[in-house]
Amino acid sequence: AQSLRRRGITIPLLDLTSTSSNYDESSIITPLPAAHLPPEIATLHMYGMQLTAAIHKMMIDEAVSNVSLDSIQLRENLFGRDGKEPVYGHVIGKLQSSTTDNNESDNDSDNNNSESNDTFSSLGNSLVGAVGCAAEILIATPSEGMNVNPLSESDSIVEYSDFDDPLNTDSIGIDGSAIEQPIITVLAKGTFRFIVREMKQTFPYPIAIVDELLDNPPQSSFSTSSETEIQQQVDYDDEDDDDEEDNYDMYAHLDPSELMQRTFSAMKAIVDQKLDTKPKEMSPLEVSILEESGIPADIARRNTESMKRDHAEEMAAIFDIFSSSLIDIAPSRAEMYYAVGMMGAEFGGLDNVVREKILLTVDGVERLRIVLQALEKKISLVQAMKMTEDITEKTGESSK
């Protein structure tokens, strides 16, 4: 599988890791790879985001403008497009040196710009060695500060107006107050995980040459490293039972077959929970807001519940196809652990912290542990909330 990975791909990068980024951490979802999936079950890997910084809008323009007109005309079909597609890279962080050994040893001799393993663990300003997920741009709506031009008339599909300074995230008015920047809304789909090999441009936004980053081959048999055994070992002394139970990590001792089985069970449980969710009554405040907006509350509630139901049924269909076609999607163990781990994260709607962890690890078994722990925690929280609601309903009925 290592010989089949993508190499030497030039893409613009969206780097939100810097402290100067003016985006809330949870406002932009970190994409997860979906290039290994059939198009019909990759719909959970589609993400919407709104960009306000001019350099980021220019980056999207760079990705879109490098696509031929024929490819743009094919964008009506979101699932089966041919030709070169607009792609950018979402940067999340850097690997530790110990995790890149197998991937590094696989490089071709013509890849002369690869850095040493020590570079990958350094935290300097260079993005060489940075890891992220490439995303295909499906839709990008132009903001008020852009004018869309035909490709035949301009090298760039988007032309920025004078007030939209690409070097600043905010503009200042005459009175010193900040002028709100126009927003560009982007719908994208995750494609492949990458590692940056060479920087072609750093200003005003980074453009890099990247290689696809695959997982290391799994061990032939399950065994825990001596370091992990020491950290996870529990000494059952009677006087320290409570502390030991808190420190015990049951997921660290599950073998890959158990992790796979429990991850699939957790994905199925999440689907069942979504299908069994009862419609919630709107609060008086929500009803008042909708009425002031001219939207009948009952219509809004029906539309919301219909969308939730459709989403749950879509997840159920994806689960059935994914579980029955896994051997075709991922014929090797490494590919199987990778596919299940990434799909499990999408089923759980896991946050960016978990998404970054599973992208940064090249150990498929460790990724399964991270995802399973997060999924089962989420399932337990939903079960607890349901029990609380049931108790509240019963208490309310008995008091009548």
mmCIF file of C-alpha atoms in Angstrom:
data_model
loop_
_atom_site.group_PDB
_atom_site.id
_atom_site.type_symbol
_atom_site.label_atom_id
_atom_site.label_comp_id
_atom_site.label_asym_id
_atom_site.label_seq_id
_atom_site.Cartn_x
_atom_site.Cartn_y
_atom_site.Cartn_z
ATOM 1 C CA ALA A 1 0.000 0.000 0.000
ATOM 2 C CA GLN A 2 2.919 2.320 0.696
ATOM 3 C CA SER A 3 3.914 2.253 -3.006
ATOM 4 C CA LEU A 4 0.422 3.429 -3.995
ATOM 5 C CA ARG A 5 0.401 6.603 -1.972
ATOM 6 C CA ARG A 6 0.144 10.036 -3.559
ATOM 7 C CA ARG A 7 3.464 11.840 -3.937
ATOM 8 C CA GLY A 8 4.683 15.285 -4.914
ATOM 9 C CA ILE A 9 1.317 17.037 -4.910
ATOM 10 C CA THR A 10 1.345 20.848 -4.819
ATOM 11 C CA ILE A 11 -1.475 22.379 -2.762
ATOM 12 C CA PRO A 12 -2.131 25.630 -0.864
ATOM 13 C CA LEU A 13 -2.330 25.221 2.897
ATOM 14 C CA LEU A 14 -4.870 26.449 5.422
ATOM 15 C CA ASP A 15 -2.848 26.879 8.607
ATOM 16 C CA LEU A 16 -4.976 27.655 11.661
ATOM 17 C CA THR A 17 -2.379 26.439 14.171
ATOM 18 C CA SER A 18 -0.771 29.842 14.707
ATOM 19 C CA THR A 19 -1.721 31.861 17.754
ATOM 20 C CA SER A 20 -2.571 34.815 15.501
ATOM 21 C CA SER A 21 -5.508 32.955 13.924
ATOM 22 C CA ASN A 22 -8.751 34.801 14.605
ATOM 23 C CA TYR A 23 -10.959 31.693 14.324
ATOM 24 C CA ASP A 24 -12.586 29.962 17.230
ATOM 25 C CA GLU A 25 -11.106 26.483 17.690
ATOM 26 C CA SER A 26 -14.427 24.726 17.158
ATOM 27 C CA SER A 27 -15.740 26.938 14.334
ATOM 28 C CA ILE A 28 -13.910 25.009 11.612
ATOM 29 C CA ILE A 29 -14.097 21.223 11.696
ATOM 30 C CA THR A 30 -10.851 19.380 11.042
ATOM 31 C CA PRO A 31 -11.523 17.197 7.973
ATOM 32 C CA LEU A 32 -10.823 13.462 7.950
ATOM 33 C CA PRO A 33 -9.698 11.446 4.905
ATOM 34 C CA ALA A 34 -12.316 9.852 2.648
ATOM 35 C CA ALA A 35 -10.402 9.099 -0.571
ATOM 36 C CA HIS A 36 -10.374 5.404 0.372
ATOM 37 C CA LEU A 37 -14.193 5.274 0.553
ATOM 38 C CA PRO A 38 -16.749 4.764 -2.230
ATOM 39 C CA PRO A 39 -18.395 8.140 -2.993
ATOM 40 C CA GLU A 40 -21.837 7.025 -1.796
ATOM 41 C CA ILE A 41 -20.627 6.486 1.787
ATOM 42 C CA ALA A 42 -18.310 9.499 2.002
ATOM 43 C CA THR A 43 -21.071 12.024 2.698
ATOM 44 C CA LEU A 44 -20.244 12.209 6.423
ATOM 45 C CA HIS A 45 -16.826 13.533 5.418
ATOM 46 C CA MET A 46 -18.277 16.767 4.001
ATOM 47 C CA TYR A 47 -17.767 19.947 5.993
ATOM 48 C CA GLY A 48 -18.878 23.543 5.825
ATOM 49 C CA MET A 49 -16.765 26.451 7.010
ATOM 50 C CA GLN A 50 -16.820 30.223 6.845
ATOM 51 C CA LEU A 51 -13.589 32.107 6.236
ATOM 52 C CA THR A 52 -13.156 35.785 7.062
ATOM 53 C CA ALA A 53 -9.393 36.334 6.793
ATOM 54 C CA ALA A 54 -8.453 37.644 3.355
ATOM 55 C CA ILE A 55 -5.358 35.435 3.064
ATOM 56 C CA HIS A 56 -7.499 32.362 3.633
ATOM 57 C CA LYS A 57 -9.975 33.512 0.994
ATOM 58 C CA MET A 58 -7.053 34.030 -1.371
ATOM 59 C CA MET A 59 -5.905 30.499 -0.561
ATOM 60 C CA ILE A 60 -9.298 29.111 -1.606
ATOM 61 C CA ASP A 61 -9.028 31.178 -4.787
ATOM 62 C CA GLU A 62 -5.619 29.604 -5.457
ATOM 63 C CA ALA A 63 -7.063 26.115 -5.151
ATOM 64 C CA VAL A 64 -10.093 26.859 -7.341
ATOM 65 C CA SER A 65 -8.278 28.871 -10.017
ATOM 66 C CA ASN A 66 -5.886 25.996 -10.758
ATOM 67 C CA VAL A 67 -8.769 23.846 -11.963
ATOM 68 C CA SER A 68 -9.707 23.686 -15.621
ATOM 69 C CA LEU A 69 -13.042 25.070 -16.810
ATOM 70 C CA ASP A 70 -14.193 21.554 -17.737
ATOM 71 C CA SER A 71 -13.673 20.392 -14.158
ATOM 72 C CA ILE A 72 -15.639 23.354 -12.804
ATOM 73 C CA GLN A 73 -18.546 22.497 -15.087
ATOM 74 C CA LEU A 74 -18.531 18.990 -13.637
ATOM 75 C CA ARG A 75 -19.053 20.273 -10.093
ATOM 76 C CA GLU A 76 -22.821 19.798 -10.309
ATOM 77 C CA ASN A 77 -22.228 16.183 -9.280
ATOM 78 C CA LEU A 78 -20.729 16.181 -5.790
ATOM 79 C CA PHE A 79 -19.887 12.490 -5.773
ATOM 80 C CA GLY A 80 -18.401 11.273 -9.042
ATOM 81 C CA ARG A 81 -16.271 13.920 -10.727
ATOM 82 C CA ASP A 82 -13.369 13.311 -13.054
ATOM 83 C CA GLY A 83 -10.310 15.384 -13.765
ATOM 84 C CA LYS A 84 -8.319 17.631 -11.476
ATOM 85 C CA GLU A 85 -10.328 18.936 -8.532
ATOM 86 C CA PRO A 86 -9.698 22.023 -6.351
ATOM 87 C CA VAL A 87 -7.873 20.848 -3.227
ATOM 88 C CA TYR A 88 -6.306 22.584 -0.237
ATOM 89 C CA GLY A 89 -4.503 21.227 2.812
ATOM 90 C CA HIS A 90 -5.783 21.706 6.369
ATOM 91 C CA VAL A 91 -2.689 21.746 8.616
ATOM 92 C CA ILE A 92 -3.026 20.406 12.177
ATOM 93 C CA GLY A 93 0.464 19.859 13.608
ATOM 94 C CA LYS A 94 3.671 17.847 13.391
ATOM 95 C CA LEU A 95 4.554 14.219 13.984
ATOM 96 C CA GLN A 96 6.967 13.048 16.616
ATOM 97 C CA SER A 97 10.181 11.605 15.194
ATOM 98 C CA SER A 98 9.475 8.073 16.426
ATOM 99 C CA THR A 99 6.257 7.830 14.447
ATOM 100 C CA THR A 100 7.757 8.647 11.052
ATOM 101 C CA ASP A 101 10.379 5.946 10.835
ATOM 102 C CA ASN A 102 8.480 3.503 8.633
ATOM 103 C CA ASN A 103 7.035 6.231 6.433
ATOM 104 C CA GLU A 104 10.440 7.860 6.018
ATOM 105 C CA SER A 105 12.209 4.643 5.051
ATOM 106 C CA ASP A 106 9.699 4.215 2.214
ATOM 107 C CA ASN A 107 10.643 7.419 0.346
ATOM 108 C CA ASP A 108 11.835 7.243 -3.266
ATOM 109 C CA SER A 109 15.412 8.231 -4.029
ATOM 110 C CA ASP A 110 14.218 11.196 -6.092
ATOM 111 C CA ASN A 111 12.627 12.802 -3.056
ATOM 112 C CA ASN A 112 15.731 14.861 -2.284
ATOM 113 C CA ASN A 113 13.896 17.550 -0.339
ATOM 114 C CA SER A 114 12.820 15.288 2.533
ATOM 115 C CA GLU A 115 13.920 16.465 5.936
ATOM 116 C CA SER A 116 15.424 14.297 8.658
ATOM 117 C CA ASN A 117 13.224 12.753 11.338
ATOM 118 C CA ASP A 118 14.409 15.346 13.855
ATOM 119 C CA THR A 119 12.719 18.039 11.763
ATOM 120 C CA PHE A 120 9.313 16.438 12.181
ATOM 121 C CA SER A 121 9.404 16.795 15.958
ATOM 122 C CA SER A 122 10.711 20.364 15.987
ATOM 123 C CA LEU A 123 8.265 23.191 16.607
ATOM 124 C CA GLY A 124 9.854 25.931 14.536
ATOM 125 C CA ASN A 125 8.115 28.254 12.120
ATOM 126 C CA SER A 126 8.708 25.984 9.106
ATOM 127 C CA LEU A 127 5.764 23.896 7.942
ATOM 128 C CA VAL A 128 8.071 21.201 6.556
ATOM 129 C CA GLY A 129 7.051 18.028 8.344
ATOM 130 C CA ALA A 130 3.592 19.365 9.159
ATOM 131 C CA VAL A 131 0.692 16.908 8.946
ATOM 132 C CA GLY A 132 -2.844 17.589 7.834
ATOM 133 C CA CYS A 133 -5.758 16.426 5.746
ATOM 134 C CA ALA A 134 -6.307 17.521 2.171
ATOM 135 C CA ALA A 135 -9.850 18.594 1.334
ATOM 136 C CA GLU A 136 -11.601 18.881 -2.004
ATOM 137 C CA ILE A 137 -13.564 22.092 -2.494
ATOM 138 C CA LEU A 138 -17.099 21.240 -3.583
ATOM 139 C CA ILE A 139 -18.668 24.705 -3.298
ATOM 140 C CA ALA A 140 -17.180 28.124 -2.530
ATOM 141 C CA THR A 141 -19.594 31.050 -2.457
ATOM 142 C CA PRO A 142 -18.011 34.432 -3.284
ATOM 143 C CA SER A 143 -18.320 37.061 -0.587
ATOM 144 C CA GLU A 144 -19.335 40.677 -1.031
ATOM 145 C CA GLY A 145 -15.699 41.646 -1.468
ATOM 146 C CA MET A 146 -15.146 39.432 -4.491
ATOM 147 C CA ASN A 147 -16.171 39.525 -8.107
ATOM 148 C CA VAL A 148 -16.448 36.255 -10.017
ATOM 149 C CA ASN A 149 -14.839 36.388 -13.474
ATOM 150 C CA PRO A 150 -14.923 33.801 -16.274
ATOM 151 C CA LEU A 151 -11.658 31.868 -16.448
ATOM 152 C CA SER A 152 -11.198 32.950 -20.052
ATOM 153 C CA GLU A 153 -11.046 36.594 -18.971
ATOM 154 C CA SER A 154 -8.735 36.275 -16.015
ATOM 155 C CA ASP A 155 -6.161 33.911 -14.584
ATOM 156 C CA SER A 156 -8.021 34.102 -11.296
ATOM 157 C CA ILE A 157 -11.621 33.093 -10.812
ATOM 158 C CA VAL A 158 -11.923 35.560 -7.925
ATOM 159 C CA GLU A 159 -10.914 39.196 -7.912
ATOM 160 C CA TYR A 160 -10.588 41.005 -4.570
ATOM 161 C CA SER A 161 -11.798 44.542 -4.103
ATOM 162 C CA ASP A 162 -9.489 47.313 -2.923
ATOM 163 C CA PHE A 163 -10.675 47.323 0.678
ATOM 164 C CA ASP A 164 -9.958 43.618 1.143
ATOM 165 C CA ASP A 165 -6.301 43.733 2.173
ATOM 166 C CA PRO A 166 -4.864 40.200 1.904
ATOM 167 C CA LEU A 167 -2.289 40.911 4.591
ATOM 168 C CA ASN A 168 -4.801 41.733 7.318
ATOM 169 C CA THR A 169 -7.641 39.825 8.932
ATOM 170 C CA ASP A 170 -9.388 43.047 9.941
ATOM 171 C CA SER A 171 -9.759 46.477 8.363
ATOM 172 C CA ILE A 172 -9.888 49.705 10.353
ATOM 173 C CA GLY A 173 -12.386 52.445 9.595
ATOM 174 C CA ILE A 174 -11.772 56.211 9.705
ATOM 175 C CA ASP A 175 -13.069 56.357 13.260
ATOM 176 C CA GLY A 176 -10.698 53.572 14.326
ATOM 177 C CA SER A 177 -13.411 50.933 14.582
ATOM 178 C CA ALA A 178 -13.015 47.522 12.962
ATOM 179 C CA ILE A 179 -14.773 46.975 9.651
ATOM 180 C CA GLU A 180 -16.373 43.568 9.419
ATOM 181 C CA GLN A 181 -14.778 41.516 6.637
ATOM 182 C CA PRO A 182 -16.982 39.732 4.087
ATOM 183 C CA ILE A 183 -17.332 35.989 4.555
ATOM 184 C CA ILE A 184 -16.734 33.186 2.080
ATOM 185 C CA THR A 185 -18.583 29.928 2.748
ATOM 186 C CA VAL A 186 -16.877 26.725 1.652
ATOM 187 C CA LEU A 187 -18.201 23.177 1.431
ATOM 188 C CA ALA A 188 -15.364 20.660 1.286
ATOM 189 C CA LYS A 189 -14.816 16.910 1.498
ATOM 190 C CA GLY A 190 -11.812 15.236 3.137
ATOM 191 C CA THR A 191 -9.559 13.328 0.752
ATOM 192 C CA PHE A 192 -6.154 12.130 2.017
ATOM 193 C CA ARG A 193 -3.796 12.685 4.944
ATOM 194 C CA PHE A 194 -0.524 14.345 4.000
ATOM 195 C CA ILE A 195 2.872 15.368 5.282
ATOM 196 C CA VAL A 196 4.632 18.481 3.974
ATOM 197 C CA ARG A 197 7.909 17.704 2.198
ATOM 198 C CA GLU A 198 8.846 21.076 0.699
ATOM 199 C CA MET A 199 7.604 24.659 0.842
ATOM 200 C CA LYS A 200 7.171 26.413 -2.502
ATOM 201 C CA GLN A 201 5.718 29.644 -1.077
ATOM 202 C CA THR A 202 5.208 31.127 2.358
ATOM 203 C CA PHE A 203 3.808 34.590 1.522
ATOM 204 C CA PRO A 204 1.044 35.676 1.586
ATOM 205 C CA TYR A 205 -0.164 32.124 2.291
ATOM 206 C CA PRO A 206 1.741 28.843 2.220
ATOM 207 C CA ILE A 207 1.908 26.543 -0.803
ATOM 208 C CA ALA A 208 3.609 23.198 -0.302
ATOM 209 C CA ILE A 209 4.597 19.949 -1.974
ATOM 210 C CA VAL A 210 3.076 17.111 0.029
ATOM 211 C CA ASP A 211 3.098 13.310 0.112
ATOM 212 C CA GLU A 212 0.277 11.140 1.350
ATOM 213 C CA LEU A 213 0.949 9.846 4.860
ATOM 214 C CA LEU A 214 -0.121 6.249 5.447
ATOM 215 C CA ASP A 215 -0.149 4.216 8.632
ATOM 216 C CA ASN A 216 2.756 2.020 9.621
ATOM 217 C CA PRO A 217 2.194 -1.719 9.063
ATOM 218 C CA PRO A 218 0.539 -3.294 12.123
ATOM 219 C CA GLN A 219 2.474 -5.757 14.237
ATOM 220 C CA SER A 220 2.049 -9.404 13.308
ATOM 221 C CA SER A 221 0.661 -10.170 16.747
ATOM 222 C CA PHE A 222 -0.768 -7.980 19.469
ATOM 223 C CA SER A 223 1.748 -7.037 22.124
ATOM 224 C CA THR A 224 2.109 -4.081 24.396
ATOM 225 C CA SER A 225 5.455 -2.299 24.567
ATOM 226 C CA SER A 226 7.377 -2.557 27.791
ATOM 227 C CA GLU A 227 7.043 1.188 28.366
ATOM 228 C CA THR A 228 3.272 1.023 28.009
ATOM 229 C CA GLU A 229 3.106 -2.021 30.262
ATOM 230 C CA ILE A 230 4.970 -0.142 32.980
ATOM 231 C CA GLN A 231 2.706 2.900 32.650
ATOM 232 C CA GLN A 232 -0.534 0.912 32.549
ATOM 233 C CA GLN A 233 0.368 -1.825 35.028
ATOM 234 C CA VAL A 234 -1.885 -1.807 38.094
ATOM 235 C CA ASP A 235 -0.573 -2.983 41.433
ATOM 236 C CA TYR A 236 -3.602 -4.249 43.319
ATOM 237 C CA ASP A 237 -2.791 -3.203 46.870
ATOM 238 C CA ASP A 238 -5.827 -3.057 49.159
ATOM 239 C CA GLU A 239 -5.058 0.404 50.473
ATOM 240 C CA ASP A 240 -4.767 1.983 46.987
ATOM 241 C CA ASP A 241 -7.694 0.327 45.213
ATOM 242 C CA ASP A 242 -9.565 3.577 44.493
ATOM 243 C CA ASP A 243 -6.564 5.350 42.975
ATOM 244 C CA GLU A 244 -5.644 2.311 40.899
ATOM 245 C CA GLU A 245 -9.122 2.046 39.438
ATOM 246 C CA ASP A 246 -8.935 5.688 38.376
ATOM 247 C CA ASN A 247 -5.542 5.157 36.688
ATOM 248 C CA TYR A 248 -6.422 1.878 34.963
ATOM 249 C CA ASP A 249 -6.925 2.207 31.230
ATOM 250 C CA MET A 250 -8.942 -0.761 29.997
ATOM 251 C CA TYR A 251 -8.600 0.319 26.359
ATOM 252 C CA ALA A 252 -4.813 -0.112 26.455
ATOM 253 C CA HIS A 253 -5.229 -3.864 26.980
ATOM 254 C CA LEU A 254 -7.727 -4.558 24.193
ATOM 255 C CA ASP A 255 -6.344 -6.440 21.197
ATOM 256 C CA PRO A 256 -7.159 -5.284 17.629
ATOM 257 C CA SER A 257 -9.995 -7.774 17.123
ATOM 258 C CA GLU A 258 -11.727 -6.579 20.294
ATOM 259 C CA LEU A 259 -11.183 -2.956 19.328
ATOM 260 C CA MET A 260 -12.713 -3.557 15.896
ATOM 261 C CA GLN A 261 -15.716 -5.396 17.302
ATOM 262 C CA ARG A 262 -16.436 -2.801 19.976
ATOM 263 C CA THR A 263 -15.940 0.101 17.558
ATOM 264 C CA PHE A 264 -18.530 -1.346 15.174
ATOM 265 C CA SER A 265 -20.869 -1.942 18.130
ATOM 266 C CA ALA A 266 -20.396 1.662 19.231
ATOM 267 C CA MET A 267 -21.117 2.978 15.716
ATOM 268 C CA LYS A 268 -24.305 0.882 15.591
ATOM 269 C CA ALA A 269 -25.324 2.138 19.045
ATOM 270 C CA ILE A 270 -24.900 5.761 17.929
ATOM 271 C CA VAL A 271 -27.096 5.146 14.892
ATOM 272 C CA ASP A 272 -29.762 3.491 17.056
ATOM 273 C CA GLN A 273 -29.674 6.396 19.514
ATOM 274 C CA LYS A 274 -30.209 8.895 16.719
ATOM 275 C CA LEU A 275 -33.073 6.865 15.248
ATOM 276 C CA ASP A 276 -34.731 6.540 18.666
ATOM 277 C CA THR A 277 -34.445 10.220 19.575
ATOM 278 C CA LYS A 278 -37.815 11.703 20.464
ATOM 279 C CA PRO A 279 -38.798 15.116 19.074
ATOM 280 C CA LYS A 280 -38.205 17.872 21.610
ATOM 281 C CA GLU A 281 -40.673 20.608 22.360
ATOM 282 C CA MET A 282 -39.490 24.126 21.620
ATOM 283 C CA SER A 283 -38.975 26.491 24.494
ATOM 284 C CA PRO A 284 -41.113 29.651 24.689
ATOM 285 C CA LEU A 285 -38.039 31.705 23.812
ATOM 286 C CA GLU A 286 -37.382 29.671 20.656
ATOM 287 C CA VAL A 287 -41.032 29.991 19.613
ATOM 288 C CA SER A 288 -40.925 33.757 20.200
ATOM 289 C CA ILE A 289 -37.752 34.180 18.121
ATOM 290 C CA LEU A 290 -39.225 32.194 15.235
ATOM 291 C CA GLU A 291 -42.484 34.142 15.306
ATOM 292 C CA GLU A 292 -40.609 37.439 15.217
ATOM 293 C CA SER A 293 -38.743 36.129 12.163
ATOM 294 C CA GLY A 294 -42.013 35.297 10.446
ATOM 295 C CA ILE A 295 -41.461 31.521 10.580
ATOM 296 C CA PRO A 296 -44.288 29.429 12.054
ATOM 297 C CA ALA A 297 -42.917 27.449 14.988
ATOM 298 C CA ASP A 298 -44.670 24.216 14.023
ATOM 299 C CA ILE A 299 -43.232 24.293 10.490
ATOM 300 C CA ALA A 300 -39.729 25.024 11.805
ATOM 301 C CA ARG A 301 -40.009 22.155 14.287
ATOM 302 C CA ARG A 302 -41.191 19.708 11.630
ATOM 303 C CA ASN A 303 -38.384 20.729 9.273
ATOM 304 C CA THR A 304 -35.763 20.346 12.007
ATOM 305 C CA GLU A 305 -37.024 16.938 13.055
ATOM 306 C CA SER A 306 -37.238 15.845 9.432
ATOM 307 C CA MET A 307 -33.607 16.807 8.820
ATOM 308 C CA LYS A 308 -32.486 14.974 11.959
ATOM 309 C CA ARG A 309 -34.415 11.892 10.922
ATOM 310 C CA ASP A 310 -32.998 12.001 7.392
ATOM 311 C CA HIS A 311 -29.486 12.312 8.795
ATOM 312 C CA ALA A 312 -30.009 9.343 11.121
ATOM 313 C CA GLU A 313 -31.371 7.206 8.268
ATOM 314 C CA GLU A 314 -28.413 8.237 6.096
ATOM 315 C CA MET A 315 -26.017 7.135 8.849
ATOM 316 C CA ALA A 316 -27.840 3.810 9.147
ATOM 317 C CA ALA A 317 -27.511 3.228 5.397
ATOM 318 C CA ILE A 318 -23.811 4.163 5.446
ATOM 319 C CA PHE A 319 -23.202 1.802 8.362
ATOM 320 C CA ASP A 320 -24.822 -1.109 6.529
ATOM 321 C CA ILE A 321 -22.838 -0.498 3.332
ATOM 322 C CA PHE A 322 -19.576 0.172 5.153
ATOM 323 C CA SER A 323 -19.762 -2.926 7.372
ATOM 324 C CA SER A 324 -20.752 -5.234 4.508
ATOM 325 C CA SER A 325 -18.151 -3.823 2.077
ATOM 326 C CA LEU A 326 -15.219 -3.368 4.453
ATOM 327 C CA ILE A 327 -13.145 -6.190 2.987
ATOM 328 C CA ASP A 328 -13.427 -4.574 -0.458
ATOM 329 C CA ILE A 329 -12.772 -1.052 0.835
ATOM 330 C CA ALA A 330 -9.805 -2.069 2.994
ATOM 331 C CA PRO A 331 -8.277 -5.435 1.996
ATOM 332 C CA SER A 332 -5.263 -5.251 4.335
ATOM 333 C CA ARG A 333 -5.217 -5.016 8.127
ATOM 334 C CA ALA A 334 -3.547 -1.595 8.095
ATOM 335 C CA GLU A 335 -6.160 -0.224 5.688
ATOM 336 C CA MET A 336 -8.963 -1.821 7.702
ATOM 337 C CA TYR A 337 -7.865 -0.253 11.012
ATOM 338 C CA TYR A 338 -7.445 3.080 9.220
ATOM 339 C CA ALA A 339 -10.877 3.007 7.557
ATOM 340 C CA VAL A 340 -12.755 1.932 10.688
ATOM 341 C CA GLY A 341 -10.983 4.463 12.896
ATOM 342 C CA MET A 342 -11.702 7.383 10.569
ATOM 343 C CA MET A 343 -15.315 6.347 9.939
ATOM 344 C CA GLY A 344 -15.928 5.828 13.653
ATOM 345 C CA ALA A 345 -14.782 9.383 14.360
ATOM 346 C CA GLU A 346 -17.296 10.725 11.836
ATOM 347 C CA PHE A 347 -20.129 8.612 13.244
ATOM 348 C CA GLY A 348 -19.446 10.040 16.676
ATOM 349 C CA GLY A 349 -19.067 13.615 15.422
ATOM 350 C CA LEU A 350 -15.912 13.798 17.524
ATOM 351 C CA ASP A 351 -14.331 17.155 18.287
ATOM 352 C CA ASN A 352 -11.183 18.616 16.780
ATOM 353 C CA VAL A 353 -8.972 17.518 19.671
ATOM 354 C CA VAL A 354 -9.718 13.855 18.949
ATOM 355 C CA ARG A 355 -9.577 14.403 15.186
ATOM 356 C CA GLU A 356 -6.096 15.860 15.445
ATOM 357 C CA LYS A 357 -4.925 12.965 17.613
ATOM 358 C CA ILE A 358 -6.079 10.318 15.157
ATOM 359 C CA LEU A 359 -4.565 12.194 12.214
ATOM 360 C CA LEU A 360 -1.216 12.579 13.943
ATOM 361 C CA THR A 361 -0.835 8.915 14.831
ATOM 362 C CA VAL A 362 0.363 6.405 12.228
ATOM 363 C CA ASP A 363 -0.547 3.480 14.489
ATOM 364 C CA GLY A 364 -3.919 2.143 13.353
ATOM 365 C CA VAL A 365 -4.500 0.151 16.533
ATOM 366 C CA GLU A 366 -3.805 3.169 18.732
ATOM 367 C CA ARG A 367 -6.253 5.201 16.606
ATOM 368 C CA LEU A 368 -8.946 2.587 17.244
ATOM 369 C CA ARG A 369 -8.332 2.909 20.989
ATOM 370 C CA ILE A 370 -8.683 6.686 20.870
ATOM 371 C CA VAL A 371 -11.865 6.552 18.780
ATOM 372 C CA LEU A 372 -13.484 3.735 20.776
ATOM 373 C CA GLN A 373 -12.915 5.510 24.073
ATOM 374 C CA ALA A 374 -14.452 8.725 22.722
ATOM 375 C CA LEU A 375 -17.429 6.889 21.180
ATOM 376 C CA GLU A 376 -18.278 4.901 24.293
ATOM 377 C CA LYS A 377 -18.015 8.037 26.413
ATOM 378 C CA LYS A 378 -20.442 9.784 24.079
ATOM 379 C CA ILE A 379 -22.862 6.836 24.149
ATOM 380 C CA SER A 380 -22.806 6.791 27.951
ATOM 381 C CA LEU A 381 -23.569 10.517 28.106
ATOM 382 C CA VAL A 382 -26.560 10.135 25.777
ATOM 383 C CA GLN A 383 -27.833 7.184 27.822
ATOM 384 C CA ALA A 384 -27.486 9.186 31.028
ATOM 385 C CA MET A 385 -29.362 12.135 29.518
ATOM 386 C CA LYS A 386 -32.147 9.836 28.336
ATOM 387 C CA MET A 387 -32.492 8.300 31.796
ATOM 388 C CA THR A 388 -32.665 11.769 33.328
ATOM 389 C CA GLU A 389 -35.370 12.835 30.859
ATOM 390 C CA ASP A 390 -37.384 9.665 31.549
ATOM 391 C CA ILE A 391 -37.180 10.231 35.302
ATOM 392 C CA THR A 392 -38.201 13.866 34.862
ATOM 393 C CA GLU A 393 -41.212 12.872 32.739
ATOM 394 C CA LYS A 394 -42.338 10.252 35.223
ATOM 395 C CA THR A 395 -41.944 12.715 38.112
ATOM 396 C CA GLY A 396 -43.955 15.318 36.210
ATOM 397 C CA GLU A 397 -46.748 12.854 35.431
ATOM 398 C CA SER A 398 -46.980 11.619 39.020
ATOM 399 C CA SER A 399 -47.236 15.182 40.357
ATOM 400 C CA LYS A 400 -50.269 15.938 38.185
#
